[in-house]
């Protein structure tokens, strides 16, 4: 497998006001480096405030890194000219914890999934409609959901819709920031299985961000553990879960709710 993303010494500083009214700097990413192989899943795990979302936003070009590089297929997305960046951006898509952030509440499912196809252009209205229904089928949404507004769908269905919309853009990389965290256990397992099925069928590459080490181990090939804006531990998913080396990782393992009784199937890869 080839390296699809290479992150090198990524630093992100935020300026924020201190209680005395002055400015202070917060180092949200403190020299993060990793690689993701094409078609694989990297899980980024860490407690709240460890810098996971900042990393996600930088990868998706929604925040500008202070320094460092993000290479996508050998091109540094932080350094390419604006025109080229606009072309590269759709190749990295993001799914959030709350799909309400990415779904227009006034649009019906049909319109939500049609929009990216219109933006891509080059196909007829009829062909678009066909593709929308194919995408809905692909993510396990019944055809009749095409008429529904996001608020008329369940949490799991809304996350399926967010996935269908993103698939319409044919990204190479999908960044999932706590995408399953708000869902019930059984729905989490269903969406996790959908993600694995899509990866098998489409060869997608995932950066799966979560505070849930159990879910990370279920989905990922490799895990990196973040603490204070740094990667403190990395390894094959099952090894990190079985033999955590760092105190912070042990805490995350301890927080995994009774692994043996988890509704997820055993790791079969
Ligand atoms: N827009 C921002 N402005 C200032 N500080 C921020 C901003 N976003 C995140 N931070 C800070 O950066 C650190 C990392 O946050 P975040 O990346 O959201 O962590 P996580 O997703 O792991 O919970 C936290 O201390 C947070 O308060
Ligand atoms: Mg976060």
Tab-separated table of C-alpha atoms and ligand atoms in Angstrom:
chain	number	residue	atom	x	y	z
A	1	UNK	CA	0.000	0.000	0.000
A	2	UNK	CA	1.132	3.526	-0.753
A	3	UNK	CA	1.247	6.479	1.606
A	4	UNK	CA	-1.705	8.747	0.843
A	5	UNK	CA	-1.274	11.329	3.601
A	6	UNK	CA	1.911	12.341	5.295
A	7	UNK	CA	1.796	14.858	8.124
A	8	UNK	CA	5.107	16.354	9.128
A	9	UNK	CA	5.790	18.342	12.282
A	10	UNK	CA	2.389	20.025	12.285
A	11	UNK	CA	2.059	22.916	14.727
A	12	UNK	CA	-1.072	24.941	15.464
A	13	UNK	CA	-1.053	27.863	17.870
A	14	UNK	CA	-4.222	29.623	18.894
A	15	UNK	CA	-4.172	33.086	20.386
A	16	UNK	CA	-6.573	33.496	23.265
A	17	UNK	CA	-7.357	36.079	25.899
A	18	UNK	CA	-6.217	35.380	29.419
A	19	UNK	CA	-8.332	36.461	32.413
A	20	UNK	CA	-6.095	39.521	32.907
A	21	UNK	CA	-7.181	40.765	29.470
A	22	UNK	CA	-3.855	40.066	27.724
A	23	UNK	CA	-3.185	37.671	24.864
A	24	UNK	CA	-1.658	34.273	25.400
A	25	UNK	CA	-0.792	31.484	23.036
A	26	UNK	CA	-2.169	28.012	23.230
A	27	UNK	CA	-0.253	25.248	21.529
A	28	UNK	CA	-3.029	22.956	20.252
A	29	UNK	CA	-0.720	20.892	18.000
A	30	UNK	CA	2.878	20.553	19.064
A	31	UNK	CA	4.797	18.896	16.240
A	32	UNK	CA	2.505	16.110	15.026
A	33	UNK	CA	3.836	13.663	12.412
A	34	UNK	CA	2.273	10.497	10.961
A	35	UNK	CA	1.473	8.743	7.709
A	36	UNK	CA	-1.709	7.073	6.505
A	37	UNK	CA	-1.603	4.337	3.881
A	38	UNK	CA	-4.120	4.454	1.040
A	39	UNK	CA	-7.177	2.348	1.827
A	40	UNK	CA	-6.373	2.064	5.538
A	41	UNK	CA	-7.829	3.565	8.705
A	42	UNK	CA	-5.798	5.563	11.163
A	43	UNK	CA	-7.514	6.233	14.485
A	44	UNK	CA	-6.531	9.329	16.419
A	45	UNK	CA	-7.448	8.800	20.051
A	46	UNK	CA	-7.150	11.114	23.016
A	47	UNK	CA	-8.975	12.793	25.852
A	48	UNK	CA	-10.918	15.996	25.387
A	49	UNK	CA	-8.647	18.956	24.677
A	50	UNK	CA	-5.755	16.841	23.359
A	51	UNK	CA	-5.893	18.508	19.921
A	52	UNK	CA	-7.840	15.928	17.875
A	53	UNK	CA	-10.370	18.328	16.339
A	54	UNK	CA	-7.661	20.876	15.607
A	55	UNK	CA	-5.788	18.174	13.703
A	56	UNK	CA	-8.980	17.240	11.820
A	57	UNK	CA	-9.658	20.857	10.837
A	58	UNK	CA	-6.077	21.351	9.626
A	59	UNK	CA	-6.245	18.130	7.559
A	60	UNK	CA	-9.515	19.274	5.972
A	61	UNK	CA	-8.047	22.751	5.235
A	62	UNK	CA	-10.688	24.315	7.494
A	63	UNK	CA	-7.963	25.738	9.755
A	64	UNK	CA	-4.551	26.887	8.682
A	65	UNK	CA	-1.650	25.230	10.487
A	66	UNK	CA	0.928	27.548	12.051
A	67	UNK	CA	3.755	25.477	10.578
A	68	UNK	CA	4.469	22.005	9.257
A	69	UNK	CA	3.306	20.095	6.205
A	70	UNK	CA	0.375	17.972	5.131
A	71	UNK	CA	1.196	15.975	2.030
A	72	UNK	CA	-1.600	14.435	-0.002
A	73	UNK	CA	-0.208	12.151	-2.690
A	74	UNK	CA	3.089	14.001	-2.550
A	75	UNK	CA	1.674	17.543	-2.674
A	76	UNK	CA	1.830	19.808	0.368
A	77	UNK	CA	-1.707	21.135	0.759
A	78	UNK	CA	-0.459	23.863	3.126
A	79	UNK	CA	1.884	25.262	0.494
A	80	UNK	CA	0.254	24.798	-2.925
A	81	UNK	CA	-1.203	27.838	-4.681
A	82	UNK	CA	-4.801	28.755	-3.790
A	83	UNK	CA	-6.129	27.536	-7.141
A	84	UNK	CA	-4.582	24.108	-6.702
A	85	UNK	CA	-5.719	23.956	-3.082
A	86	UNK	CA	-9.310	24.563	-4.217
A	87	UNK	CA	-8.985	21.550	-6.500
A	88	UNK	CA	-7.427	19.372	-3.788
A	89	UNK	CA	-9.818	20.332	-1.002
A	90	UNK	CA	-12.796	18.179	-2.074
A	91	UNK	CA	-10.523	15.127	-1.917
A	92	UNK	CA	-10.488	15.409	1.867
A	93	UNK	CA	-13.944	15.446	3.430
A	94	UNK	CA	-15.051	15.586	7.003
A	95	UNK	CA	-17.911	14.069	8.982
A	96	UNK	CA	-18.725	15.673	12.322
A	97	UNK	CA	-20.301	14.371	15.522
A	98	UNK	CA	-23.453	16.321	14.813
A	99	UNK	CA	-24.409	16.048	11.132
A	100	UNK	CA	-26.593	19.121	11.613
A	101	UNK	CA	-23.355	21.057	11.014
A	102	UNK	CA	-23.117	19.865	7.438
A	103	UNK	CA	-26.769	19.299	6.451
A	104	UNK	CA	-28.980	22.185	5.409
A	105	UNK	CA	-32.034	21.853	7.722
A	106	UNK	CA	-34.408	23.246	5.097
A	107	UNK	CA	-33.418	20.859	2.331
A	108	UNK	CA	-34.824	17.414	1.761
A	109	UNK	CA	-32.514	14.412	1.564
A	110	UNK	CA	-32.822	14.408	-2.232
A	111	UNK	CA	-31.563	18.008	-2.484
A	112	UNK	CA	-28.822	17.460	0.099
A	113	UNK	CA	-27.279	14.604	-1.858
A	114	UNK	CA	-27.921	16.267	-5.246
A	115	UNK	CA	-26.018	19.455	-4.365
A	116	UNK	CA	-22.483	18.004	-4.507
A	117	UNK	CA	-23.369	16.325	-7.832
A	118	UNK	CA	-24.492	19.706	-9.222
A	119	UNK	CA	-21.212	21.232	-8.033
A	120	UNK	CA	-19.227	18.486	-9.720
A	121	UNK	CA	-21.272	18.973	-12.860
A	122	UNK	CA	-21.037	17.129	-16.152
A	123	UNK	CA	-24.108	14.915	-15.781
A	124	UNK	CA	-27.778	15.306	-16.677
A	125	UNK	CA	-30.564	15.844	-14.104
A	126	UNK	CA	-31.869	12.316	-14.731
A	127	UNK	CA	-28.458	10.806	-14.205
A	128	UNK	CA	-28.091	12.854	-11.009
A	129	UNK	CA	-31.332	11.523	-9.629
A	130	UNK	CA	-30.222	7.977	-10.394
A	131	UNK	CA	-26.934	8.573	-8.613
A	132	UNK	CA	-28.667	10.062	-5.561
A	133	UNK	CA	-30.848	6.973	-5.151
A	134	UNK	CA	-27.814	4.732	-5.680
A	135	UNK	CA	-25.950	6.642	-2.954
A	136	UNK	CA	-28.903	6.391	-0.562
A	137	UNK	CA	-29.009	2.645	-1.200
A	138	UNK	CA	-25.263	2.388	-0.680
A	139	UNK	CA	-25.522	3.896	2.828
A	140	UNK	CA	-28.608	1.851	3.701
A	141	UNK	CA	-31.256	4.590	3.538
A	142	UNK	CA	-34.610	3.559	2.048
A	143	UNK	CA	-35.597	5.447	-1.140
A	144	UNK	CA	-38.529	7.088	0.663
A	145	UNK	CA	-36.091	9.083	2.855
A	146	UNK	CA	-35.386	11.191	-0.278
A	147	UNK	CA	-38.471	13.282	0.600
A	148	UNK	CA	-37.540	13.758	4.251
A	149	UNK	CA	-35.951	16.730	6.009
A	150	UNK	CA	-32.925	16.015	8.245
A	151	UNK	CA	-35.053	16.681	11.352
A	152	UNK	CA	-37.407	13.878	10.288
A	153	UNK	CA	-34.599	11.305	10.347
A	154	UNK	CA	-33.128	9.448	13.327
A	155	UNK	CA	-29.604	10.255	14.510
A	156	UNK	CA	-28.208	7.196	12.759
A	157	UNK	CA	-30.089	7.979	9.535
A	158	UNK	CA	-28.795	11.559	9.616
A	159	UNK	CA	-25.237	10.271	9.922
A	160	UNK	CA	-25.901	7.889	6.986
A	161	UNK	CA	-27.176	10.893	5.015
A	162	UNK	CA	-24.032	12.883	5.869
A	163	UNK	CA	-21.980	9.931	4.593
A	164	UNK	CA	-24.039	9.718	1.359
A	165	UNK	CA	-23.517	13.424	0.725
A	166	UNK	CA	-19.788	13.146	1.244
A	167	UNK	CA	-19.557	10.050	-0.989
A	168	UNK	CA	-21.121	12.087	-3.803
A	169	UNK	CA	-17.952	14.201	-3.737
A	170	UNK	CA	-15.808	11.077	-4.256
A	171	UNK	CA	-13.173	12.051	-1.675
A	172	UNK	CA	-9.959	10.102	-1.272
A	173	UNK	CA	-9.873	10.732	2.459
A	174	UNK	CA	-12.670	10.865	4.976
A	175	UNK	CA	-11.997	12.453	8.351
A	176	UNK	CA	-14.511	11.390	10.955
A	177	UNK	CA	-14.393	13.574	14.068
A	178	UNK	CA	-16.316	11.796	16.844
A	179	UNK	CA	-18.769	10.825	14.082
A	180	UNK	CA	-20.236	7.936	16.093
A	181	UNK	CA	-19.976	9.435	19.561
A	182	UNK	CA	-23.505	10.823	19.797
A	183	UNK	CA	-25.177	7.595	18.634
A	184	UNK	CA	-26.580	4.696	20.674
A	185	UNK	CA	-24.343	1.665	20.967
A	186	UNK	CA	-26.209	-0.507	18.469
A	187	UNK	CA	-26.449	2.333	15.932
A	188	UNK	CA	-22.734	3.011	16.418
A	189	UNK	CA	-22.022	-0.587	15.504
A	190	UNK	CA	-24.235	-0.354	12.383
A	191	UNK	CA	-22.529	2.809	11.121
A	192	UNK	CA	-19.105	1.376	11.965
A	193	UNK	CA	-19.954	-1.663	9.838
A	194	UNK	CA	-21.201	0.591	7.022
A	195	UNK	CA	-17.889	2.490	7.104
A	196	UNK	CA	-15.905	-0.746	6.862
A	197	UNK	CA	-18.112	-2.005	4.026
A	198	UNK	CA	-17.628	1.260	2.095
A	199	UNK	CA	-13.903	1.104	2.645
A	200	UNK	CA	-13.816	-2.414	1.252
A	201	UNK	CA	-15.900	-1.465	-1.780
A	202	UNK	CA	-14.430	1.965	-2.580
A	203	UNK	CA	-10.913	1.780	-1.144
A	204	UNK	CA	-11.508	4.848	1.012
A	205	UNK	CA	-8.908	6.089	3.471
A	206	UNK	CA	-10.157	7.095	6.915
A	207	UNK	CA	-8.812	9.231	9.711
A	208	UNK	CA	-11.093	8.177	12.529
A	209	UNK	CA	-10.990	10.559	15.469
A	210	UNK	CA	-12.444	9.486	18.775
A	211	UNK	CA	-12.034	9.439	22.543
A	212	UNK	CA	-13.283	5.818	22.434
A	213	UNK	CA	-10.303	3.491	22.220
A	214	UNK	CA	-12.577	0.451	21.911
A	215	UNK	CA	-14.234	1.798	18.760
A	216	UNK	CA	-10.836	2.893	17.444
A	217	UNK	CA	-9.455	-0.622	17.859
A	218	UNK	CA	-12.509	-2.070	16.118
A	219	UNK	CA	-12.201	0.160	13.052
A	220	UNK	CA	-8.557	1.070	12.687
A	221	UNK	CA	-5.444	-0.560	11.326
A	222	UNK	CA	-3.247	1.798	13.272
A	223	UNK	CA	-3.807	4.018	16.299
A	224	UNK	CA	-2.067	7.170	17.417
A	225	UNK	CA	-2.729	8.469	20.919
A	226	UNK	CA	-2.652	12.227	21.451
A	227	UNK	CA	-2.025	14.135	24.648
A	228	UNK	CA	-1.397	17.848	24.969
A	229	UNK	CA	-1.108	18.349	21.214
A	230	UNK	CA	1.474	15.596	20.768
A	231	UNK	CA	1.391	11.995	19.647
A	232	UNK	CA	2.498	10.044	22.712
A	233	UNK	CA	1.933	6.482	21.512
A	234	UNK	CA	1.305	4.714	18.222
A	235	UNK	CA	0.992	1.183	17.012
A	236	UNK	CA	-1.182	-1.503	15.455
A	237	UNK	CA	-4.696	-1.182	16.857
A	238	UNK	CA	-4.855	-4.513	18.668
A	239	UNK	CA	-1.386	-4.044	20.199
A	240	UNK	CA	-2.163	-0.613	21.622
A	241	UNK	CA	-5.333	-1.987	23.169
A	242	UNK	CA	-3.630	-5.102	24.549
A	243	UNK	CA	-0.391	-3.559	25.746
A	244	UNK	CA	-0.755	0.178	26.280
A	245	UNK	CA	2.607	1.695	27.198
A	246	UNK	CA	1.692	5.205	28.310
A	247	UNK	CA	-0.315	6.123	31.384
A	248	UNK	CA	-2.730	8.173	29.261
A	249	UNK	CA	-3.353	5.170	26.981
A	250	UNK	CA	-4.006	2.958	29.999
A	251	UNK	CA	-6.592	5.471	31.150
A	252	UNK	CA	-8.267	5.318	27.735
A	253	UNK	CA	-8.215	1.494	27.815
A	254	UNK	CA	-9.768	1.548	31.286
A	255	UNK	CA	-12.562	3.767	29.931
A	256	UNK	CA	-13.532	1.209	27.270
A	257	UNK	CA	-16.875	-0.156	28.489
A	258	UNK	CA	-16.478	-3.883	29.177
A	259	UNK	CA	-14.911	-4.935	25.912
A	260	UNK	CA	-16.003	-8.548	26.139
A	261	UNK	CA	-19.651	-7.561	26.255
A	262	UNK	CA	-19.384	-4.969	23.517
A	263	UNK	CA	-22.057	-5.305	20.797
A	264	UNK	CA	-19.320	-5.140	18.168
A	265	UNK	CA	-18.125	-8.198	16.354
A	266	UNK	CA	-14.555	-9.242	17.158
A	267	UNK	CA	-11.830	-7.607	15.114
A	268	UNK	CA	-11.736	-9.793	12.058
A	269	UNK	CA	-8.972	-8.152	10.051
B	1	LIG	N1	-10.611	28.177	17.817
B	1	LIG	C1	-9.878	28.028	18.949
B	1	LIG	N2	-9.352	29.100	19.606
B	1	LIG	C2	-8.617	28.942	20.715
B	1	LIG	N3	-8.334	27.756	21.273
B	1	LIG	C3	-8.823	26.652	20.683
B	1	LIG	C4	-9.628	26.726	19.489
B	1	LIG	N4	-9.975	25.458	19.127
B	1	LIG	C5	-9.419	24.642	20.047
B	1	LIG	N5	-8.738	25.353	20.984
B	1	LIG	C6	-7.980	24.779	22.120
B	1	LIG	O1	-7.050	23.855	21.580
B	1	LIG	C7	-6.944	22.707	22.439
B	1	LIG	C8	-7.274	21.465	21.623
B	1	LIG	O2	-8.655	21.478	21.315
B	1	LIG	P1	-9.344	20.422	20.346
B	1	LIG	O3	-8.516	20.290	19.133
B	1	LIG	O4	-10.757	20.816	20.173
B	1	LIG	O5	-9.228	19.081	21.211
B	1	LIG	P2	-10.113	17.742	21.167
B	1	LIG	O6	-10.821	17.675	19.867
B	1	LIG	O7	-9.105	16.646	21.363
B	1	LIG	O8	-11.049	17.817	22.343
B	1	LIG	C9	-7.878	22.950	23.605
B	1	LIG	O9	-7.136	23.477	24.675
B	1	LIG	C10	-8.861	23.972	23.063
B	1	LIG	O10	-9.359	24.782	24.100
B	2	LIG	MG1	-12.847	17.365	19.428
